[in-house]
Amino acid sequence: MRKRLPVLLLVFLCSFTLLAQDYFPKNDGVKTTDSNYTAFTNARIYVTPTRVIDKGTLLIRRGKIVAAGNNVSVPDNSLVVDLEGKHIYPSFIDIYSEFGVQKPAKKGRGRRSPQYDASRKGFYWNDHIMPEKNAFDKFDFDTKKAKELLQAGFGTVNTHVADGIVRGTSVLVALDSVDTYDMRILDRETAQHFSFMKSIASAQNYPTSLMGAMALIRQMYRDAEWYAGGNAENKDLSLEALNANKGLPQIFDAGSYQNDLRAAKIAREFGLNYILKGGTDEYQRIREIKATGARFILPLDFPEAYDVSDPYLAGKISLADMRLWNQAPGNPAALAKNDIPFAFTLAGLKKTSDFKSRLIRAIDYGLDKEKALEALTTAPAELLGKSEIIGSLKSGSYANFLITSGDIFDKETILYENWVLGEKHVVNKMDVKDIRGEYNLSIAGKTYTLKITGEPSSPKPELKSDTTKLNTKLTYENGWLNLFFAPDKEETGFQRLSALVTDPKSLSGKAVLANGSESTWSATRTSGYEEKSKEDKDEKYIPETVPVTYPNKAYGFATLPEQENILFKNATVWTSEEEGILENTDVLVKNGKIARIGKDLSAGGAKVIDATGKHLTAGIIDEHSHIATASVNEAGHNSSAEVSIEDVVDADDINIYRNLSGGVTSIQVLHGSANPIGGRSAIIKLKWGLPADKLIYKNTPGFIKFALGENVKQSNWGDLQTVRFPQSRMGVEQVYMDYFQRAKEYDAGKKSGKPYRFDYEMETLAEILNDERFITCHSYVQSEINMLMKVAEKFGFTINTFTHILEGYKVADKMKAHGVRGASTFSDWWAYKYEVNDAIPYNAAIMQSQGLNVSINSDDAEMSRRLNQEAGKTVKYGGVSEEEAWKMVTINPARMLHLDDRVGSIKEGKDADLVLWDGHPLSVYTIAEKTFIEGALYYDYETMKATQKVIAQERNKLINQMIKAKSKGMKTQAPKKKDEKHFHCDTEVYGI
């Protein structure tokens, strides 16, 4: 394992590097070393953001800061530069850069030959894990880009190859275009980099999803621990590098608040401390972001306003996207206000020159200037563990500093010089007199109006005779102004004016007229220059920020719902229990639980809701759903038991709110059907407004998705037909036999007490064998249903639930004999693909008649909010009673999910997940008026209608803001509609 050098020793060695070439022979002149000092005096010096010296002196020598203060002793052999009225700042640092390194070329995947195995020998089994890579090996100093960065105020960058899930180490580079690599490279291995994105250089399929990437990272860390313990039989260069890099800062490219929380979840599990490269939306869940304890790297790529001049196109923009434009510039201020450490990065900006205007915008939105300077200097240095050498003007640091005309964050401030490693890089000449403004120019008895704009070092002229604009050119170098113009439209000749500028208020000099005769000219300034560029207009317009809601989109809550004690009076109560349907009955809710059921109950201080003529039911439970998730299939392998939908729950999905409007309170979010053994499911309550981890049920049995049929053997994958095993129904059976045999052997080895390699996939399958995890199986054809039950019996467990189960009516007796806990089916879907040609709408009734526990599920975001109506169809098809039909969407799915002791019926002691309907709950005309979860009101019909008006008003306000922004010169983007993703079992089988 490599040993890291202590910081002080590193500083010493870096200092030594600056001197190391002294022993090189000199054949081109004398060998005397320049040992002079340079002293910058009378400047306002920002040693750190919190330590500022007025009228101070900065002393440097041989690329290092010697001293900074008011009483610095200036040696005799010093070059003294008087910076009266100027400011000195540490040069900026970007610790998330791709400077000088190129991403590898994209490797295409064969249309019919996907890559399943790794292409490298001696490395980790997955090509997207590359901790052994080093950006230094791919680095080539980019002089042109370095100039851009220097002009923006940056002196140091931490650069890496932004490719892969584990990307290897970054290299710390000084942007000194004068010196050579031995000087520029401050550290060859600065930080280890991670992301959730695969490498474009590899065609290896796995992972195809976000949850797959998370599972892969977890397994990698487990394998690294196993390898470090000396247990591996073969050498693995990737795991060796990963273990060796543990002492480096760990930077994770997350990119959004949701992925921030996902990366932080992994960090907690393994005791890591990721530095998260975030997005522009952390403010939306700032409490949860703070709770991660993570430090951040923030981009400044705030979204541009939309061009909403076309009302039709404006209607395509979501409220969430409008809000992001309005709110995102306040993201840095939100983190600062909550004491969350962060540094800035240029990543994401289209042009480096946009940096200053974006930064000023963040300051206009409330970011303190001191915190802004910290985020560009001391904070990034601290994150990298390099505070002793960069990020400040303390003694011993590299001489990386800026000289400016004033406050670095003032839009009118001029950056004169950017010194890196003690070498001067001129951005704007410091001795240039600013001649910008308006003048009356007199020559040969005629007066013109001269307007000079542009930058001080490269001014632009506009000359008019009366109202006629003349053809004019101007140069301004080394204090000399030269002006050429045609005095008339015919342009028969040019008049040439020159002058040495001593006083910009009054210019005068020699002139050569168009006829060749000599004369004199003079110009008197009538007004100073006022910046009126588009960028300034952009910065000056700060629209009123609209409030954040939870979630931060349409129908989000301004304040989160709270539990209430409630008494429902005189309702028709559908208990879904033996008591059946109770007329004119009261239900009392206390502390989130159903406390009492009966007539004429006392409120005892509880809020009273008059439910006369209305129906009260338990919340609907959807056993098979794919809403509220960021991805649904991990299709890279034929088994993905290691992945979990819990990792990718999307609490901001609008379908949560829509489901609440249909009386749904709990769902099982299932993995898709891309493979025989899918991923672990997430069982959630639809607590709209709460973060993802607060939706997931606690202390419940685990579930996993299995699948049979056409999807898993890839018969319907079209042009992307692959060669992945299995390709037949026979192969599907063998997948199960093989994996369960392996799991059985793994479990035995684990229980033996001997050392074993922890395997998330095998752990999950062993849980099934030990009755600790239960299977929900996607199924259609009777032969396959029989097959899976026989496999289960061979290994000593039972199938918990067959879902879809559209040929269940053919094998209901066998399912009952096997001990299947539930059959979850569609009400009347059939013939949408070949393997469901035998489906009938009487399926649910027939299976129930055989004693099976039957539920109606959705597998569809639209159907899930109409499950009350889907249940009603079973009354028509098969003559199921209304009460039994209602149980198919309440207590029956609760039993399948082993949650019937907590939800699914109205019974004393159960969670108060309740729905108040304005009529018969199975009717297509009935509306869910109120939906409660644990006694908190998450949906109210009247509130929803009022909110629609509020949303319309907010949209109009934001549209007017964007129209004004455009009129002020702000850049805009074309309106675009983001299509909603409606996941089904077969969505994303082709990968991401």
Tab-separated table of C-alpha atoms in Angstrom, residues 86-314:
chain	number	residue	atom	x	y	z
A	86	LYS	CA	-5.321	48.280	-6.244
A	87	HIS	CA	-6.469	45.008	-4.662
A	88	ILE	CA	-4.629	41.684	-4.407
A	89	TYR	CA	-6.524	38.383	-4.079
A	90	PRO	CA	-5.421	34.740	-4.106
A	91	SER	CA	-5.919	33.245	-7.562
A	92	PHE	CA	-8.984	31.039	-7.872
A	93	ILE	CA	-8.975	27.235	-7.749
A	94	ASP	CA	-11.254	24.877	-9.676
A	95	ILE	CA	-11.127	21.424	-8.103
A	96	TYR	CA	-13.501	19.800	-10.595
A	97	SER	CA	-11.924	20.415	-13.973
A	98	GLU	CA	-11.239	18.521	-17.187
A	99	PHE	CA	-8.487	20.901	-18.250
A	100	GLY	CA	-5.859	19.336	-20.485
A	101	VAL	CA	-7.374	15.842	-20.482
A	102	GLN	CA	-9.679	14.363	-23.051
A	103	LYS	CA	-12.398	11.814	-22.539
A	104	PRO	CA	-11.669	8.558	-24.339
A	105	ALA	CA	-13.359	7.900	-27.642
A	106	LYS	CA	-16.835	6.439	-27.407
A	107	LYS	CA	-16.893	2.716	-28.004
A	108	GLY	CA	-20.005	1.574	-29.820
A	109	ARG	CA	-21.920	-1.553	-28.940
A	110	GLY	CA	-22.659	-4.159	-31.575
A	111	ARG	CA	-26.318	-4.231	-32.439
A	112	ARG	CA	-26.609	-7.932	-31.683
A	113	SER	CA	-23.461	-8.557	-29.690
A	114	PRO	CA	-23.566	-6.719	-26.364
A	115	GLN	CA	-20.541	-7.010	-24.114
A	116	TYR	CA	-21.258	-8.760	-20.820
A	117	ASP	CA	-17.755	-9.570	-19.576
A	118	ALA	CA	-14.904	-7.184	-18.835
A	119	SER	CA	-12.385	-6.518	-21.588
A	120	ARG	CA	-9.370	-6.178	-19.261
A	121	LYS	CA	-7.405	-8.954	-17.617
A	122	GLY	CA	-5.922	-8.449	-14.190
A	123	PHE	CA	-8.372	-5.678	-13.335
A	124	TYR	CA	-11.823	-5.547	-11.749
A	125	TRP	CA	-14.577	-7.570	-13.411
A	126	ASN	CA	-16.365	-4.421	-14.556
A	127	ASP	CA	-14.784	-2.041	-17.082
A	128	HIS	CA	-16.501	0.990	-15.569
A	129	ILE	CA	-14.456	0.625	-12.366
A	130	MET	CA	-11.068	2.218	-13.080
A	131	PRO	CA	-9.410	3.507	-9.879
A	132	GLU	CA	-6.026	2.630	-11.378
A	133	LYS	CA	-6.359	5.362	-14.007
A	134	ASN	CA	-4.382	8.571	-13.470
A	135	ALA	CA	-5.228	11.845	-15.204
A	136	PHE	CA	-1.524	12.725	-15.228
A	137	ASP	CA	-0.934	10.013	-17.803
A	138	LYS	CA	-3.523	11.635	-20.088
A	139	PHE	CA	-2.549	15.236	-19.402
A	140	ASP	CA	-1.371	17.722	-22.023
A	141	PHE	CA	-1.121	21.390	-21.053
A	142	ASP	CA	-3.628	23.391	-23.097
A	143	THR	CA	-2.144	26.862	-23.543
A	144	LYS	CA	-5.246	28.312	-25.190
A	145	LYS	CA	-7.592	27.065	-22.486
A	146	ALA	CA	-5.125	28.113	-19.802
A	147	LYS	CA	-5.321	31.670	-21.127
A	148	GLU	CA	-9.140	31.599	-20.788
A	149	LEU	CA	-8.881	30.373	-17.214
A	150	LEU	CA	-6.216	32.920	-16.312
A	151	GLN	CA	-8.399	35.718	-17.672
A	152	ALA	CA	-11.237	34.455	-15.457
A	153	GLY	CA	-8.977	34.617	-12.389
A	154	PHE	CA	-8.034	30.950	-11.981
A	155	GLY	CA	-4.500	29.927	-11.103
A	156	THR	CA	-4.873	26.243	-10.225
A	157	VAL	CA	-7.087	23.413	-11.438
A	158	ASN	CA	-7.601	19.885	-10.223
A	159	THR	CA	-8.219	18.013	-13.452
A	160	HIS	CA	-9.474	14.500	-14.108
A	161	VAL	CA	-10.840	12.216	-16.810
A	162	ALA	CA	-14.614	12.533	-16.353
A	163	ASP	CA	-15.425	9.048	-17.587
A	164	GLY	CA	-16.654	5.986	-15.749
A	165	ILE	CA	-18.130	5.081	-12.382
A	166	VAL	CA	-14.731	5.035	-10.672
A	167	ARG	CA	-12.564	7.398	-12.688
A	168	GLY	CA	-9.154	7.213	-11.098
A	169	THR	CA	-7.107	10.051	-9.685
A	170	SER	CA	-6.871	13.706	-10.656
A	171	VAL	CA	-3.781	15.846	-11.095
A	172	LEU	CA	-3.293	19.307	-9.563
A	173	VAL	CA	-1.987	21.775	-12.131
A	174	ALA	CA	-0.823	25.380	-11.878
A	175	LEU	CA	-1.901	27.370	-14.934
A	176	ASP	CA	1.541	28.814	-15.503
A	177	SER	CA	2.113	28.999	-19.237
A	178	VAL	CA	5.730	30.082	-18.700
A	179	ASP	CA	7.201	27.207	-16.710
A	180	THR	CA	7.433	23.522	-17.597
A	181	TYR	CA	5.723	20.393	-16.271
A	182	ASP	CA	8.064	19.958	-13.335
A	183	MET	CA	6.815	23.331	-12.068
A	184	ARG	CA	3.163	23.176	-13.138
A	185	ILE	CA	2.317	19.776	-11.696
A	186	LEU	CA	1.716	20.416	-8.019
A	187	ASP	CA	0.478	16.881	-7.251
A	188	ARG	CA	0.233	13.909	-9.602
A	189	GLU	CA	-2.481	12.192	-7.547
A	190	THR	CA	-4.767	14.648	-5.789
A	191	ALA	CA	-8.177	13.008	-5.407
A	192	GLN	CA	-10.134	9.868	-6.343
A	193	HIS	CA	-13.198	10.484	-8.548
A	194	PHE	CA	-16.561	8.713	-8.785
A	195	SER	CA	-19.906	9.053	-10.559
A	196	PHE	CA	-23.054	7.099	-11.349
A	197	MET	CA	-22.318	7.169	-15.100
A	198	LYS	CA	-20.679	4.396	-17.098
A	199	SER	CA	-17.549	4.845	-19.163
A	200	ILE	CA	-18.123	5.727	-22.796
A	201	ALA	CA	-14.932	3.811	-23.593
A	202	SER	CA	-16.470	0.454	-22.718
A	203	ALA	CA	-19.425	-1.345	-24.283
A	204	GLN	CA	-19.883	-3.523	-21.200
A	205	ASN	CA	-23.628	-3.650	-20.550
A	206	TYR	CA	-23.724	-3.752	-16.774
A	207	PRO	CA	-24.934	-1.569	-15.215
A	208	THR	CA	-27.811	-0.273	-17.332
A	209	SER	CA	-29.443	1.736	-14.539
A	210	LEU	CA	-28.802	4.113	-11.686
A	211	MET	CA	-29.679	1.439	-9.120
A	212	GLY	CA	-27.274	-0.919	-10.887
A	213	ALA	CA	-24.491	1.652	-10.587
A	214	MET	CA	-25.188	1.985	-6.872
A	215	ALA	CA	-25.161	-1.779	-6.400
A	216	LEU	CA	-21.894	-2.049	-8.322
A	217	ILE	CA	-20.230	0.586	-6.128
A	218	ARG	CA	-21.354	-1.228	-2.987
A	219	GLN	CA	-20.054	-4.571	-4.233
A	220	MET	CA	-16.775	-2.954	-5.235
A	221	TYR	CA	-16.231	-1.638	-1.710
A	222	ARG	CA	-17.043	-5.041	-0.219
A	223	ASP	CA	-14.620	-6.689	-2.640
A	224	ALA	CA	-11.931	-4.141	-1.791
A	225	GLU	CA	-12.258	-5.028	1.903
A	226	TRP	CA	-12.072	-8.723	1.044
A	227	TYR	CA	-9.022	-8.117	-1.155
A	228	ALA	CA	-7.276	-5.987	1.473
A	229	GLY	CA	-7.639	-8.880	3.902
A	230	GLY	CA	-5.482	-11.039	1.653
A	231	ASN	CA	-8.344	-13.386	0.768
A	232	ALA	CA	-8.303	-13.104	-3.017
A	233	GLU	CA	-6.538	-15.760	-5.038
A	234	ASN	CA	-5.772	-13.528	-8.017
A	235	LYS	CA	-4.183	-10.120	-8.358
A	236	ASP	CA	-6.602	-7.267	-9.047
A	237	LEU	CA	-4.912	-4.011	-10.008
A	238	SER	CA	-8.157	-2.042	-9.716
A	239	LEU	CA	-8.849	-3.081	-6.135
A	240	GLU	CA	-5.221	-2.466	-5.209
A	241	ALA	CA	-5.498	1.073	-6.571
A	242	LEU	CA	-8.846	1.659	-4.849
A	243	ASN	CA	-7.381	0.649	-1.502
A	244	ALA	CA	-4.244	2.692	-2.101
A	245	ASN	CA	-6.314	5.781	-2.915
A	246	LYS	CA	-8.434	5.631	0.241
A	247	GLY	CA	-6.387	8.389	1.877
A	248	LEU	CA	-7.095	10.838	-0.923
A	249	PRO	CA	-10.110	13.173	-1.033
A	250	GLN	CA	-13.015	11.265	-2.602
A	251	ILE	CA	-14.949	13.412	-5.108
A	252	PHE	CA	-18.317	12.131	-6.322
A	253	ASP	CA	-20.053	13.661	-9.330
A	254	ALA	CA	-23.710	13.566	-8.258
A	255	GLY	CA	-25.195	16.477	-10.186
A	256	SER	CA	-28.555	16.915	-8.443
A	257	TYR	CA	-29.956	16.951	-4.943
A	258	GLN	CA	-31.519	13.501	-5.365
A	259	ASN	CA	-28.222	11.983	-6.479
A	260	ASP	CA	-26.441	13.892	-3.713
A	261	LEU	CA	-28.597	12.004	-1.220
A	262	ARG	CA	-28.003	8.697	-3.013
A	263	ALA	CA	-24.230	9.129	-2.971
A	264	ALA	CA	-24.379	10.199	0.677
A	265	LYS	CA	-26.323	7.016	1.458
A	266	ILE	CA	-23.454	4.901	0.122
A	267	ALA	CA	-20.958	7.053	2.011
A	268	ARG	CA	-22.786	6.416	5.293
A	269	GLU	CA	-22.882	2.672	4.704
A	270	PHE	CA	-19.115	2.472	4.232
A	271	GLY	CA	-17.950	5.211	6.574
A	272	LEU	CA	-16.813	7.441	3.724
A	273	ASN	CA	-16.742	11.202	3.386
A	274	TYR	CA	-17.496	12.062	-0.219
A	275	ILE	CA	-17.032	15.562	-1.532
A	276	LEU	CA	-20.172	15.859	-3.644
A	277	LYS	CA	-20.156	17.715	-6.922
A	278	GLY	CA	-23.755	18.860	-6.770
A	279	GLY	CA	-26.126	20.690	-9.058
A	280	THR	CA	-28.139	23.873	-8.849
A	281	ASP	CA	-31.088	22.441	-6.885
A	282	GLU	CA	-29.772	21.553	-3.423
A	283	TYR	CA	-31.869	24.368	-1.941
A	284	GLN	CA	-34.994	22.300	-2.662
A	285	ARG	CA	-34.115	19.831	0.132
A	286	ILE	CA	-31.634	21.865	2.120
A	287	ARG	CA	-32.442	20.180	5.441
A	288	GLU	CA	-31.660	16.739	4.044
A	289	ILE	CA	-28.582	18.062	2.235
A	290	LYS	CA	-27.220	19.483	5.486
A	291	ALA	CA	-27.943	16.215	7.291
A	292	THR	CA	-25.584	14.352	4.927
A	293	GLY	CA	-22.644	16.151	6.545
A	294	ALA	CA	-21.066	16.285	3.091
A	295	ARG	CA	-18.983	19.049	1.578
A	296	PHE	CA	-19.902	20.256	-1.889
A	297	ILE	CA	-18.567	21.489	-5.191
A	298	LEU	CA	-21.181	23.748	-6.784
A	299	PRO	CA	-21.502	24.600	-10.478
A	300	LEU	CA	-22.788	27.988	-11.598
A	301	ASP	CA	-24.634	26.763	-14.698
A	302	PHE	CA	-27.946	28.256	-13.675
A	303	PRO	CA	-30.622	27.657	-16.315
A	304	GLU	CA	-31.401	30.455	-18.737
A	305	ALA	CA	-34.845	32.013	-18.967
A	306	TYR	CA	-37.241	30.497	-21.485
A	307	ASP	CA	-38.397	32.423	-24.513
A	308	VAL	CA	-42.103	32.559	-23.656
A	309	SER	CA	-43.176	35.016	-26.338
A	310	ASP	CA	-45.291	32.288	-27.950
A	311	PRO	CA	-48.160	31.478	-25.532
A	312	TYR	CA	-48.604	28.003	-27.012
A	313	LEU	CA	-44.956	27.072	-26.532
A	314	ALA	CA	-44.903	28.684	-23.085
